[in-house]
PDB file of C-alpha atoms and ligand atoms in Angstrom:
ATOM      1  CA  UNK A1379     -46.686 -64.864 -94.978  1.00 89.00           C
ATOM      2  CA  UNK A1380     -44.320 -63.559 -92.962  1.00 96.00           C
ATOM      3  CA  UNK A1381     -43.338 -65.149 -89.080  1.00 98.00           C
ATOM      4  CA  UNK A1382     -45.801 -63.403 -86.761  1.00 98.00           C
ATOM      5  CA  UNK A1383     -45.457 -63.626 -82.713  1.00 98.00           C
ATOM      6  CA  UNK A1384     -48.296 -61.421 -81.166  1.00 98.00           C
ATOM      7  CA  UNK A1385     -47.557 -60.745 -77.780  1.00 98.00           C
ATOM      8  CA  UNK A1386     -50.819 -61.108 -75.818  1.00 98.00           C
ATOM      9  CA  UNK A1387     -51.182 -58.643 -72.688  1.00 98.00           C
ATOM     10  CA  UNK A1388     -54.256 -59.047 -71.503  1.00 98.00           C
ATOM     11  CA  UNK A1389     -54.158 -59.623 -67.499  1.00 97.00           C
ATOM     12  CA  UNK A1390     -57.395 -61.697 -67.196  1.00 97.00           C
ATOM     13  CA  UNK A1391     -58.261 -63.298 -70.366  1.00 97.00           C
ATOM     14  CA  UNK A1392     -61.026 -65.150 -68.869  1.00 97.00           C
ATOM     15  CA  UNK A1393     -63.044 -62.104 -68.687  1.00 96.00           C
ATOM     16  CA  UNK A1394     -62.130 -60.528 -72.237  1.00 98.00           C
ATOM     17  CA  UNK A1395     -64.506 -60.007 -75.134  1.00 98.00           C
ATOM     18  CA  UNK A1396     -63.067 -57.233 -76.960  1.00 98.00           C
ATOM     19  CA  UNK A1397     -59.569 -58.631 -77.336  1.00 98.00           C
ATOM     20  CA  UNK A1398     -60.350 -62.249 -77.215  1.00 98.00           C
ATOM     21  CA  UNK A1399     -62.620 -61.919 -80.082  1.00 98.00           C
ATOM     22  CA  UNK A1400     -59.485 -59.916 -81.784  1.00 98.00           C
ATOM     23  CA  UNK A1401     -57.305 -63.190 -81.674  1.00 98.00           C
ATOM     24  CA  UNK A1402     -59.794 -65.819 -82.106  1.00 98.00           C
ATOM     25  CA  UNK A1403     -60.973 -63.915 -85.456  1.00 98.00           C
ATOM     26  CA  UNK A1404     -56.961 -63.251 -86.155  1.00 98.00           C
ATOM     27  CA  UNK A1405     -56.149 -67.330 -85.640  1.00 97.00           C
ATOM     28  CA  UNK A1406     -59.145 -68.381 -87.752  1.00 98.00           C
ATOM     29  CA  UNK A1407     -57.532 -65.875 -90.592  1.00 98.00           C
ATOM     30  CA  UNK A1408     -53.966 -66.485 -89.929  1.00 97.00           C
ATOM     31  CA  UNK A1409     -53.623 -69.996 -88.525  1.00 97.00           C
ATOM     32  CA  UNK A1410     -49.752 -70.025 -88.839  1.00 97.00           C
ATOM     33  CA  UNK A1411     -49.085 -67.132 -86.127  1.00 98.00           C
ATOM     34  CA  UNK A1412     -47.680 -67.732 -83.112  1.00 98.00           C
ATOM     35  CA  UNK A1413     -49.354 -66.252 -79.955  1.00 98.00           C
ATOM     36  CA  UNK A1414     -47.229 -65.523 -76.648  1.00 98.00           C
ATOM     37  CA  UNK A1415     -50.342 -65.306 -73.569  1.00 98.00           C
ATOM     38  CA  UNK A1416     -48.664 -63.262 -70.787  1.00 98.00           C
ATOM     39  CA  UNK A1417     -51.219 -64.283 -68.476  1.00 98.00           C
ATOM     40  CA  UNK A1418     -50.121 -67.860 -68.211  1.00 97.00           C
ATOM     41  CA  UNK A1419     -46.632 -66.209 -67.301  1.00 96.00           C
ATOM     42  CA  UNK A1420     -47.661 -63.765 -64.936  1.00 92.00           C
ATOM     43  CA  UNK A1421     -44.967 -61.503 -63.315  1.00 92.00           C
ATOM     44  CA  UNK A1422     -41.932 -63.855 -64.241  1.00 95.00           C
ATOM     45  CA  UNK A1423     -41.497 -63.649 -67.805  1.00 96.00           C
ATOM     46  CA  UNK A1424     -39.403 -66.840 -69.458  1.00 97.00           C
ATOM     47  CA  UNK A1425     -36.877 -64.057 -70.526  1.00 98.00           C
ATOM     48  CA  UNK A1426     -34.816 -66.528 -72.480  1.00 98.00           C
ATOM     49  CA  UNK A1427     -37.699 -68.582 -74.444  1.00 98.00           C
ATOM     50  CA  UNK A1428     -39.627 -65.255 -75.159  1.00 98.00           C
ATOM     51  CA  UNK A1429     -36.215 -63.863 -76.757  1.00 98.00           C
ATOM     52  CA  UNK A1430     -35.693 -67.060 -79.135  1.00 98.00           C
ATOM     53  CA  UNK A1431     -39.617 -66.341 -80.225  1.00 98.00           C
ATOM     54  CA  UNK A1432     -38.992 -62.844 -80.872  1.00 98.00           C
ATOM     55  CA  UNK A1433     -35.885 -63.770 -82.799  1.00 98.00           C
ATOM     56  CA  UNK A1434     -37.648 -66.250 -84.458  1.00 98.00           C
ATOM     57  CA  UNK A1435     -40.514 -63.409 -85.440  1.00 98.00           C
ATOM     58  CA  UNK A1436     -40.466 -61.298 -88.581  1.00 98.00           C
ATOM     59  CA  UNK A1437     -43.547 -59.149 -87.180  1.00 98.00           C
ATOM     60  CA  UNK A1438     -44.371 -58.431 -84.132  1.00 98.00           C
ATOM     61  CA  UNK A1439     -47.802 -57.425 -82.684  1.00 98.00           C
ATOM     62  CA  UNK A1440     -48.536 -56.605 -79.023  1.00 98.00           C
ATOM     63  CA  UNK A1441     -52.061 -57.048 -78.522  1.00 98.00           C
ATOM     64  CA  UNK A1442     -54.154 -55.967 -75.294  1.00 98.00           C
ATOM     65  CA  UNK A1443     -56.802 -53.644 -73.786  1.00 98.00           C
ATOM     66  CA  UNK A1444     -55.658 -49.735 -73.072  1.00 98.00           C
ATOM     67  CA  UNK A1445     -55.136 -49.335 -69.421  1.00 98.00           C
ATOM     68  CA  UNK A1446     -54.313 -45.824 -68.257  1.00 98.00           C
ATOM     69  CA  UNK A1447     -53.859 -44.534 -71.775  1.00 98.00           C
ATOM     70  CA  UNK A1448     -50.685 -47.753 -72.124  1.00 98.00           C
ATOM     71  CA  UNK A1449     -50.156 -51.090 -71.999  1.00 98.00           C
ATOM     72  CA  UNK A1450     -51.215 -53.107 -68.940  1.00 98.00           C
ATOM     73  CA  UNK A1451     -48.412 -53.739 -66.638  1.00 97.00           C
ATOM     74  CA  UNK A1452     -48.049 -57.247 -67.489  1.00 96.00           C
ATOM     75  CA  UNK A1453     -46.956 -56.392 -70.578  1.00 97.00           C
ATOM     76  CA  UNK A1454     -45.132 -53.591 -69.591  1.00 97.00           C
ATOM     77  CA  UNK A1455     -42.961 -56.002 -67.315  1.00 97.00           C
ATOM     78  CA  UNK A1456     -42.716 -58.339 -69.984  1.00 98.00           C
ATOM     79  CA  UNK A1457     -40.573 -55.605 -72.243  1.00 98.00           C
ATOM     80  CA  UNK A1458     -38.667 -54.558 -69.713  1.00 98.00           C
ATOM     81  CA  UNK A1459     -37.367 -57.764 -69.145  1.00 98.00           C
ATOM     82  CA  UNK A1460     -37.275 -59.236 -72.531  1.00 98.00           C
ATOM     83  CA  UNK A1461     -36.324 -56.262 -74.569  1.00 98.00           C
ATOM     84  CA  UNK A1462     -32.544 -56.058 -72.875  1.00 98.00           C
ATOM     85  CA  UNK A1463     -29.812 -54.174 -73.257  1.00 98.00           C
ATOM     86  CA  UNK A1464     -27.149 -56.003 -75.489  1.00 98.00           C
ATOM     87  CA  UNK A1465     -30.164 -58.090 -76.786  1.00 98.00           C
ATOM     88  CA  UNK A1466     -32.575 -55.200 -78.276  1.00 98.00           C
ATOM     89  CA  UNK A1467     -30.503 -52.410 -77.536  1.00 98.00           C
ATOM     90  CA  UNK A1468     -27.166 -51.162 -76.906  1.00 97.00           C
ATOM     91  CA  UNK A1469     -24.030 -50.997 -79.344  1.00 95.00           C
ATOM     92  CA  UNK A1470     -24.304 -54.916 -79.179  1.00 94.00           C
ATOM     93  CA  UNK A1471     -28.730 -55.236 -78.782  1.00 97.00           C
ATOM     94  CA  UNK A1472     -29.456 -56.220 -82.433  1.00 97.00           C
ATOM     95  CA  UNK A1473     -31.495 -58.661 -81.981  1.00 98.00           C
ATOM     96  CA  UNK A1474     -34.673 -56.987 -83.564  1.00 98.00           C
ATOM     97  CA  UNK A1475     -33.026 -55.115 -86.160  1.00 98.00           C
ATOM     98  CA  UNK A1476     -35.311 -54.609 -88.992  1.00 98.00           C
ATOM     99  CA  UNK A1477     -38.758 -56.762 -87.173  1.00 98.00           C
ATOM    100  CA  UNK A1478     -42.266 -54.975 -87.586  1.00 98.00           C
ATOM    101  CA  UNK A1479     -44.009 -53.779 -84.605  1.00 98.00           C
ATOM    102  CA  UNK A1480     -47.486 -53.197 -84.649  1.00 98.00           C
ATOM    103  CA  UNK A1481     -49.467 -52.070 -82.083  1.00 98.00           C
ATOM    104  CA  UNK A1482     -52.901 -54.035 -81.952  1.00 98.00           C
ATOM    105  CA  UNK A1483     -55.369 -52.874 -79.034  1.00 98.00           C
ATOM    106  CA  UNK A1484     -59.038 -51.688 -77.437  1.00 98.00           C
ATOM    107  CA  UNK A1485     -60.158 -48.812 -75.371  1.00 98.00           C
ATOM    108  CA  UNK A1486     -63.500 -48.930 -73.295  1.00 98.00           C
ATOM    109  CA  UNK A1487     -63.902 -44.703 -74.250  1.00 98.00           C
ATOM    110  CA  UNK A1488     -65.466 -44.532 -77.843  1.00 98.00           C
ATOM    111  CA  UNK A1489     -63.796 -42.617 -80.213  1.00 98.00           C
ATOM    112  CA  UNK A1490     -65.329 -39.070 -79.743  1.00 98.00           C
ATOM    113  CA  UNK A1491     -63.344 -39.394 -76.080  1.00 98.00           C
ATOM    114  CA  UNK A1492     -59.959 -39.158 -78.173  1.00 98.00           C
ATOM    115  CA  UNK A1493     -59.958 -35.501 -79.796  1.00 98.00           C
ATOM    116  CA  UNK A1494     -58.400 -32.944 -78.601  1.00 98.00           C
ATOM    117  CA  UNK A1495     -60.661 -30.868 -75.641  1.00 97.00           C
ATOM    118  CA  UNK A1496     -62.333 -34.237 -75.308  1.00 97.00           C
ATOM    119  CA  UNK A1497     -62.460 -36.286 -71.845  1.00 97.00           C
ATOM    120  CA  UNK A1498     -59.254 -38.247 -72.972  1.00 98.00           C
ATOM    121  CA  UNK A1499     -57.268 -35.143 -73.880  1.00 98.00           C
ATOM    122  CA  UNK A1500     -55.507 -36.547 -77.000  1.00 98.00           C
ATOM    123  CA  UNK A1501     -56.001 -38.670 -80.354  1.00 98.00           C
ATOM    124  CA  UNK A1502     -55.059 -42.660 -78.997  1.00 98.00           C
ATOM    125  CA  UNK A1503     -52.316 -42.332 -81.566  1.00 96.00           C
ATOM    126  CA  UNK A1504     -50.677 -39.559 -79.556  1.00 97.00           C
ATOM    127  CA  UNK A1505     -50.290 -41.760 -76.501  1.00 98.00           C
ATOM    128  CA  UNK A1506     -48.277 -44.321 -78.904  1.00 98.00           C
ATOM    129  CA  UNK A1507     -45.033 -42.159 -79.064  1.00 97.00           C
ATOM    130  CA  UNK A1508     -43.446 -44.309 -76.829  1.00 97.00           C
ATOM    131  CA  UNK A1509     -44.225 -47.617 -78.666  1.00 98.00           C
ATOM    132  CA  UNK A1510     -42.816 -45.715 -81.928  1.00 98.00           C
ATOM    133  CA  UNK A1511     -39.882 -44.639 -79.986  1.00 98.00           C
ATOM    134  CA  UNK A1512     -38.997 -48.243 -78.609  1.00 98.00           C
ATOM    135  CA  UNK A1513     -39.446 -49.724 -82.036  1.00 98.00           C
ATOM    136  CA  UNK A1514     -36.812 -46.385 -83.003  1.00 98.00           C
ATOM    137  CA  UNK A1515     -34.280 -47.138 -80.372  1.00 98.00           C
ATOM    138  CA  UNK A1516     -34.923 -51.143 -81.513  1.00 98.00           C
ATOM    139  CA  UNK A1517     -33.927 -50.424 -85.026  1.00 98.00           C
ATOM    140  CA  UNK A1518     -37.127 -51.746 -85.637  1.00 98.00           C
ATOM    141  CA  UNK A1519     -39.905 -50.889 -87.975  1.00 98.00           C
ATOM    142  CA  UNK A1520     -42.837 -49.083 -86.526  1.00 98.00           C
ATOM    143  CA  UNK A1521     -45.734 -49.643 -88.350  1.00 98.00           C
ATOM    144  CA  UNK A1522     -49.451 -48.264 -88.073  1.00 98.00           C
ATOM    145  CA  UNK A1523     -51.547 -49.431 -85.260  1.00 98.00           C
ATOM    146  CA  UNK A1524     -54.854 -50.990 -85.431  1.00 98.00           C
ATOM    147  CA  UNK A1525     -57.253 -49.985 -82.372  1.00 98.00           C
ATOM    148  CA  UNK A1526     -61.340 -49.894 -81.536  1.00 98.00           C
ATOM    149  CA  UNK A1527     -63.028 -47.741 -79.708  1.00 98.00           C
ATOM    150  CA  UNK A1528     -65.293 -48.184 -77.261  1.00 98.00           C
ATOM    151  CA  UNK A1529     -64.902 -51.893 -76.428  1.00 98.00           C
ATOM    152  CA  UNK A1530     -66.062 -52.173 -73.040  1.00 97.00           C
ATOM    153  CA  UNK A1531     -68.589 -54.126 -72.298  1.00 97.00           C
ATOM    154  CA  UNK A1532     -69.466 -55.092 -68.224  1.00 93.00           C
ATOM    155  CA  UNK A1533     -71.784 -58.395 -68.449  1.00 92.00           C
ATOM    156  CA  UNK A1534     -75.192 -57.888 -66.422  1.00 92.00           C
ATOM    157  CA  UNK A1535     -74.391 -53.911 -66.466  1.00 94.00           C
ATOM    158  CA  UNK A1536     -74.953 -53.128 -70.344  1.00 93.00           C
ATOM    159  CA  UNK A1537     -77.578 -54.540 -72.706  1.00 93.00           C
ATOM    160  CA  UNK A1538     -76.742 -57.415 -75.330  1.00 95.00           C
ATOM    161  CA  UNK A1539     -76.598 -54.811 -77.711  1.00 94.00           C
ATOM    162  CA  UNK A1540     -73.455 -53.694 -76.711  1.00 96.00           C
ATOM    163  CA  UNK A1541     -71.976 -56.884 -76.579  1.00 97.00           C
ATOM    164  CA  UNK A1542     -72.711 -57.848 -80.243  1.00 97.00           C
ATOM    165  CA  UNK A1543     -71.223 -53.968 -81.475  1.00 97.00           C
ATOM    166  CA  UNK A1544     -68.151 -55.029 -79.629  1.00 98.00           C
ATOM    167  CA  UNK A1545     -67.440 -58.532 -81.192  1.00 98.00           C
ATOM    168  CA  UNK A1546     -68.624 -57.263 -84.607  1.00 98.00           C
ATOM    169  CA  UNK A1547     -66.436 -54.126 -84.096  1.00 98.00           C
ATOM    170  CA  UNK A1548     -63.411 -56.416 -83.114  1.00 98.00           C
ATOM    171  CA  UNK A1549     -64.323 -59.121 -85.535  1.00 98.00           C
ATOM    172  CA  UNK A1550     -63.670 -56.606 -88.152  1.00 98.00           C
ATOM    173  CA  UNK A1551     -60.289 -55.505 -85.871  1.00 98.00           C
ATOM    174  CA  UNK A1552     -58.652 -58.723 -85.855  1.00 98.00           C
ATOM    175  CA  UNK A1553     -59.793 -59.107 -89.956  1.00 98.00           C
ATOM    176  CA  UNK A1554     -58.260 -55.570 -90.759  1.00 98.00           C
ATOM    177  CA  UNK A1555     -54.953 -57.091 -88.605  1.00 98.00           C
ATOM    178  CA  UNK A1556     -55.037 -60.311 -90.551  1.00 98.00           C
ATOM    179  CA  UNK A1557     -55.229 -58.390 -94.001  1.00 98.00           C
ATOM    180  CA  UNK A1558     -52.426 -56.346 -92.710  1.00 98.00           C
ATOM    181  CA  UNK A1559     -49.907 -59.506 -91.689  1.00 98.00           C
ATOM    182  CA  UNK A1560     -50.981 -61.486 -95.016  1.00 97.00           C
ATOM    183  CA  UNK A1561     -50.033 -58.419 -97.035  1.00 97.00           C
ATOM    184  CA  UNK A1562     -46.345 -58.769 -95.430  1.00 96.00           C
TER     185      UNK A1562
HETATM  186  C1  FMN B1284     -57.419 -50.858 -65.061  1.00 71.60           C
HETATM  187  C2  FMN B1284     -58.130 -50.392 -66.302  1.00 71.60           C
HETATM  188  C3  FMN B1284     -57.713 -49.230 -66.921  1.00 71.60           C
HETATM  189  C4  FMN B1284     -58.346 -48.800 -68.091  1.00 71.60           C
HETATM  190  N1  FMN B1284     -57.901 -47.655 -68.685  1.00 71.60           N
HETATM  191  C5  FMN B1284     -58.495 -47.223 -69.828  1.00 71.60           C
HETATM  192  C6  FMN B1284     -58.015 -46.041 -70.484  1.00 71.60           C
HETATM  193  O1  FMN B1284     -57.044 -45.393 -70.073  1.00 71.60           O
HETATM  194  N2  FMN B1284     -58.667 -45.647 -71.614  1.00 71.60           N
HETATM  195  C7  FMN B1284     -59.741 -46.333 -72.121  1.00 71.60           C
HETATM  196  O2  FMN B1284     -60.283 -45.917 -73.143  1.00 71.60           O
HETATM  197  N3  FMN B1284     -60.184 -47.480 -71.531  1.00 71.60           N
HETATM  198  C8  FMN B1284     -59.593 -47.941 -70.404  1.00 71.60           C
HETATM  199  N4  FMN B1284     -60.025 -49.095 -69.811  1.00 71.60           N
HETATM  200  C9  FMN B1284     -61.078 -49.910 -70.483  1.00 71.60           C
HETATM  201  C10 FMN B1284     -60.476 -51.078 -71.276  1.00 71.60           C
HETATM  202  O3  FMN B1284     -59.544 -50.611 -72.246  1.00 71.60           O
HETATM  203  C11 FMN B1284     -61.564 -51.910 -71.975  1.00 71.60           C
HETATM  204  O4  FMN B1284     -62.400 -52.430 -70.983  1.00 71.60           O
HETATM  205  C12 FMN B1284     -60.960 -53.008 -72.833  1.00 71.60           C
HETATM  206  O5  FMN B1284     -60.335 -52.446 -73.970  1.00 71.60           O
HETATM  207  C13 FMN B1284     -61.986 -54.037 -73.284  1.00 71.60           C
HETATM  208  O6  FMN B1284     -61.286 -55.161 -73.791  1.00 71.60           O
HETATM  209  P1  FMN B1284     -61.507 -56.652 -73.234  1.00 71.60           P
HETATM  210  O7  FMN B1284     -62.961 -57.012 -73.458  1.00 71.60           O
HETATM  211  O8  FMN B1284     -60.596 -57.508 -74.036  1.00 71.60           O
HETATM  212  O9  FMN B1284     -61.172 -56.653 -71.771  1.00 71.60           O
HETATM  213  C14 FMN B1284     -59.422 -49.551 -68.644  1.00 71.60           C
HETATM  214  C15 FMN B1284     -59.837 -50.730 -67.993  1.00 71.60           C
HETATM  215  C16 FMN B1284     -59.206 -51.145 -66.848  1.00 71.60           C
HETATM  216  C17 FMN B1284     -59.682 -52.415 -66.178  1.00 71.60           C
END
């Protein structure tokens, strides 16, 4: 299998389901990937170490929960720090030349929420033209996302019921992710 670094952006993995279920599913399937938690970071990515890992990578898969139709800021810190001119970009930035990126991640609105004329506006894929457009400018290879619906679930404020569609929905995410890495 190809060398896999997913980039984890969750802000408060404590309190995950959706996404933690994605990786602990993905880990039991793929035990050989390596798994970069942002969290235990915070604001002050190790810019150097994180570049080795991504050089190291041969796929890369940034992993979190849609906030505000994006990443969450911690992850959107992390690539602005990490993916540097000269080093990702730039006449000299070849550093990622020719690495998959896929985009792995949740949204609390179910799917009906993402049509056009719907409450979100747009498909979720729509709101990924920047992630193809960094992997572009990258010279890397965008691949297709993976992504759930309606993964929200607030403990004490929704019935069980939700909670066990969620992990089975993402249990079946992060084995549709794992077929997709062991295929590469
Ligand atoms: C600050 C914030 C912003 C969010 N923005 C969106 C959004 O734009 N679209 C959406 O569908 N869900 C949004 N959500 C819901 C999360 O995507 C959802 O709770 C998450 O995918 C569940 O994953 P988790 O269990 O790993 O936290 C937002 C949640 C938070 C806390």
């Amino acid at each position: 299998m190809a060398k896999v670094l997913v980039v984890y952006g969750h802000p408060a993995p404590g309190k995950s389901l959706a996404n933690r279920t994605i990786l602990e599913t993905l880990k039991e399937k793929c035990p050989d990937i390596e798994i970069l938690k942002l969290s235990e970071e915070g604001f002050a990515p190790h810019v150097e170490e994180d570049q080795k890992k991504l050089v190291n990578a041969d796929v890369i898969v940034f992993q979190f929960p849609i906030f505000w139709y994006s990443y969450p800021a911690l992850t959107k810190l992390w690539v602005e720090e990490t993916f540097a001119h000269g080093f990702a970009y730039g006449s000299t930035g070849t550093a990622l030349k020719g690495k998959k990126l896929i985009i792995s991640c949740t949204t609390g609105s179910p799917t009906e929420a993402y049509v056009p004329g719907g409450p979100n506006g747009h498909y979720l894929k729509d709101f990924f033209y920047n992630f193809q457009q960094l992997a572009a400018l990258c010279s890397m290879e965008y691949l297709e996302p993976v992504y759930s619906h309606g993964c929200a679930y607030i403990p004490g404020v929704m019935p069980e019921s939700v909670k066990d569609r969620v992990i089975a929905a993402c249990k079946a995410h992060g084995e549709k992710l794992a077929g997709v890495l062991k295929s590469l």
